[in-house]
Amino acid sequence: MLSLLASRSAGIFNLSDISRGLGIPHTTTTRYMALLEALFLVFRIPPWFANRWKRLVKSPKMHLCDTGLAAYLLGMSTQSLKTDRLAFGRLLETFIAAELKYGDFSGLVSLKETAGSRFTAGYIVYTGEKRLPFGLDFWPVPVQELWR
């Protein structure tokens, strides 16, 4: 199931399609998804609309929390990610979604408080072009620096 979800990371979440793809009952797939979310292996992002009533009829996107695990499950290598731009784009979207969900400044503030003097710096990936201090030992880092 996790391999199938990796292939659909950054895509629209459709539980019925996943159940059919796995050949297991919808109820079983629902329980497995709840377990994978509780284990922080996958997460869903609800759709965003200005009209909150439209949100009720649209599907969320699903992401694996760990893009390294997703790439492994898909059999992707550094070379294949250079040539398969669709897979690269999906994994990049998943990486950024996970950073925004789990790696924001409020999480870093909590980490700094917990770690105390062991905390040296916190980094957040963003779409800007310059590495600038944000204060409190936090640094926004341009996403393109990941490949430099």
Short mmCIF file of C-alpha atoms in Angstrom, two decimals:
data_model
loop_
_atom_site.label_atom_id
_atom_site.label_comp_id
_atom_site.label_asym_id
_atom_site.label_seq_id
_atom_site.Cartn_x
_atom_site.Cartn_y
_atom_site.Cartn_z
CA MET A 1 0.00 0.00 0.00
CA LEU A 2 2.82 2.39 0.85
CA SER A 3 4.40 1.82 -2.58
CA LEU A 4 1.10 2.62 -4.28
CA LEU A 5 0.74 5.75 -2.17
CA ALA A 6 4.30 6.77 -3.06
CA SER A 7 3.37 6.58 -6.72
CA ARG A 8 0.44 8.90 -6.03
CA SER A 9 2.19 11.32 -3.67
CA ALA A 10 1.29 14.94 -4.47
CA GLY A 11 -1.79 13.70 -6.28
CA ILE A 12 -5.50 13.90 -5.53
CA PHE A 13 -6.46 11.43 -2.82
CA ASN A 14 -9.17 8.99 -3.88
CA LEU A 15 -9.69 6.17 -1.40
CA SER A 16 -11.85 4.15 -3.79
CA ASP A 17 -9.12 4.16 -6.46
CA ILE A 18 -6.56 3.07 -3.90
CA SER A 19 -8.83 0.24 -2.68
CA ARG A 20 -9.36 -0.95 -6.25
CA GLY A 21 -5.65 -0.70 -7.02
CA LEU A 22 -4.82 -2.86 -4.02
CA GLY A 23 -7.76 -5.21 -4.45
CA ILE A 24 -8.83 -4.81 -0.83
CA PRO A 25 -12.11 -3.61 0.70
CA HIS A 26 -12.72 0.09 1.15
CA THR A 27 -13.10 -0.38 4.92
CA THR A 28 -9.68 -2.04 5.16
CA THR A 29 -8.08 0.72 3.11
CA THR A 30 -9.67 3.30 5.41
CA ARG A 31 -8.19 1.60 8.49
CA TYR A 32 -4.76 1.28 6.85
CA MET A 33 -4.78 4.98 5.89
CA ALA A 34 -5.65 5.94 9.46
CA LEU A 35 -2.72 3.84 10.68
CA LEU A 36 -0.28 5.32 8.13
CA GLU A 37 -1.36 8.84 9.11
CA ALA A 38 -1.02 8.04 12.83
CA LEU A 39 2.52 6.77 12.17
CA PHE A 40 3.36 10.03 10.29
CA LEU A 41 4.09 8.13 7.08
CA VAL A 42 1.45 9.96 5.01
CA PHE A 43 -0.63 13.10 5.37
CA ARG A 44 -3.45 14.76 3.52
CA ILE A 45 -3.82 18.43 2.66
CA PRO A 46 -7.40 19.60 2.35
CA PRO A 47 -8.28 21.57 -0.76
CA TRP A 48 -8.40 25.32 -0.45
CA PHE A 49 -11.20 27.41 -1.88
CA ALA A 50 -12.34 30.94 -1.16
CA ASN A 51 -15.87 29.53 -0.88
CA ARG A 52 -15.78 27.19 2.12
CA TRP A 53 -18.81 25.21 0.84
CA LYS A 54 -16.93 24.10 -2.28
CA ARG A 55 -14.31 22.55 -0.01
CA LEU A 56 -16.83 19.89 1.05
CA VAL A 57 -17.05 18.37 -2.44
CA LYS A 58 -13.40 18.46 -3.48
CA SER A 59 -10.72 15.89 -2.71
CA PRO A 60 -7.57 16.47 -0.66
CA LYS A 61 -4.04 15.82 -1.88
CA MET A 62 -2.01 13.05 -0.27
CA HIS A 63 1.73 13.11 0.43
CA LEU A 64 4.26 10.77 1.98
CA CYS A 65 6.01 12.49 4.88
CA ASP A 66 9.47 11.32 3.82
CA THR A 67 10.51 12.03 0.23
CA GLY A 68 13.55 9.79 0.60
CA LEU A 69 11.26 6.87 1.42
CA ALA A 70 8.97 7.81 -1.47
CA ALA A 71 11.90 7.90 -3.91
CA TYR A 72 13.12 4.52 -2.63
CA LEU A 73 9.66 2.93 -2.97
CA LEU A 74 9.45 4.26 -6.52
CA GLY A 75 12.92 2.94 -7.37
CA MET A 76 14.12 6.45 -8.18
CA SER A 77 17.81 7.32 -8.28
CA THR A 78 19.53 10.67 -8.62
CA GLN A 79 19.90 10.01 -12.34
CA SER A 80 16.28 8.97 -12.87
CA LEU A 81 15.08 12.08 -11.02
CA LYS A 82 17.14 14.19 -13.44
CA THR A 83 15.40 12.63 -16.43
CA ASP A 84 11.89 12.00 -15.06
CA ARG A 85 10.74 15.57 -14.45
CA LEU A 86 7.19 14.51 -13.52
CA ALA A 87 8.45 12.29 -10.69
CA PHE A 88 10.90 14.99 -9.63
CA GLY A 89 8.12 17.60 -9.56
CA ARG A 90 5.85 15.37 -7.46
CA LEU A 91 8.63 14.60 -4.99
CA LEU A 92 9.59 18.28 -4.77
CA GLU A 93 5.96 19.23 -4.10
CA THR A 94 5.78 16.51 -1.45
CA PHE A 95 9.02 17.73 0.14
CA ILE A 96 7.79 21.31 0.32
CA ALA A 97 4.35 20.26 1.61
CA ALA A 98 5.99 18.24 4.39
CA GLU A 99 8.29 21.15 5.27
CA LEU A 100 5.33 23.50 5.51
CA LYS A 101 3.28 21.03 7.53
CA TYR A 102 5.94 19.80 9.93
CA GLY A 103 8.91 22.16 9.60
CA ASP A 104 7.53 25.64 10.11
CA PHE A 105 8.91 28.23 12.49
CA SER A 106 6.49 27.33 15.30
CA GLY A 107 7.89 23.81 15.25
CA LEU A 108 11.43 25.19 15.28
CA VAL A 109 10.63 27.44 18.23
CA SER A 110 9.36 24.40 20.12
CA LEU A 111 12.47 22.42 19.13
CA LYS A 112 14.73 25.27 20.29
CA GLU A 113 12.98 25.43 23.65
CA THR A 114 13.25 21.66 24.10
CA ALA A 115 16.87 21.36 22.94
CA GLY A 116 18.11 24.35 24.93
CA SER A 117 21.83 24.99 24.44
CA ARG A 118 22.12 22.01 22.06
CA PHE A 119 20.10 23.93 19.44
CA THR A 120 22.43 25.68 17.00
CA ALA A 121 20.18 26.81 14.11
CA GLY A 122 16.88 26.13 12.38
CA TYR A 123 16.35 26.19 8.64
CA ILE A 124 13.21 26.54 6.54
CA VAL A 125 13.08 26.04 2.78
CA TYR A 126 11.34 28.84 0.90
CA THR A 127 10.97 30.06 -2.68
CA GLY A 128 13.01 33.25 -2.29
CA GLU A 129 16.51 33.81 -3.62
CA LYS A 130 18.56 34.89 -0.59
CA ARG A 131 19.57 33.21 2.65
CA LEU A 132 18.61 35.72 5.34
CA PRO A 133 18.54 35.46 9.14
CA PHE A 134 15.03 35.47 10.55
CA GLY A 135 16.14 36.01 14.13
CA LEU A 136 16.34 33.56 17.01
CA ASP A 137 18.86 31.42 15.08
CA PHE A 138 16.36 30.70 12.26
CA TRP A 139 17.31 30.91 8.59
CA PRO A 140 15.03 30.83 5.54
CA VAL A 141 16.98 28.98 2.83
CA PRO A 142 16.11 29.21 -0.89
CA VAL A 143 14.93 25.85 -2.25
CA GLN A 144 17.51 26.00 -5.07
CA GLU A 145 20.31 25.78 -2.48
CA LEU A 146 19.35 22.15 -1.92
CA TRP A 147 21.02 21.30 -5.23
CA ARG A 148 24.10 23.50 -4.95
#
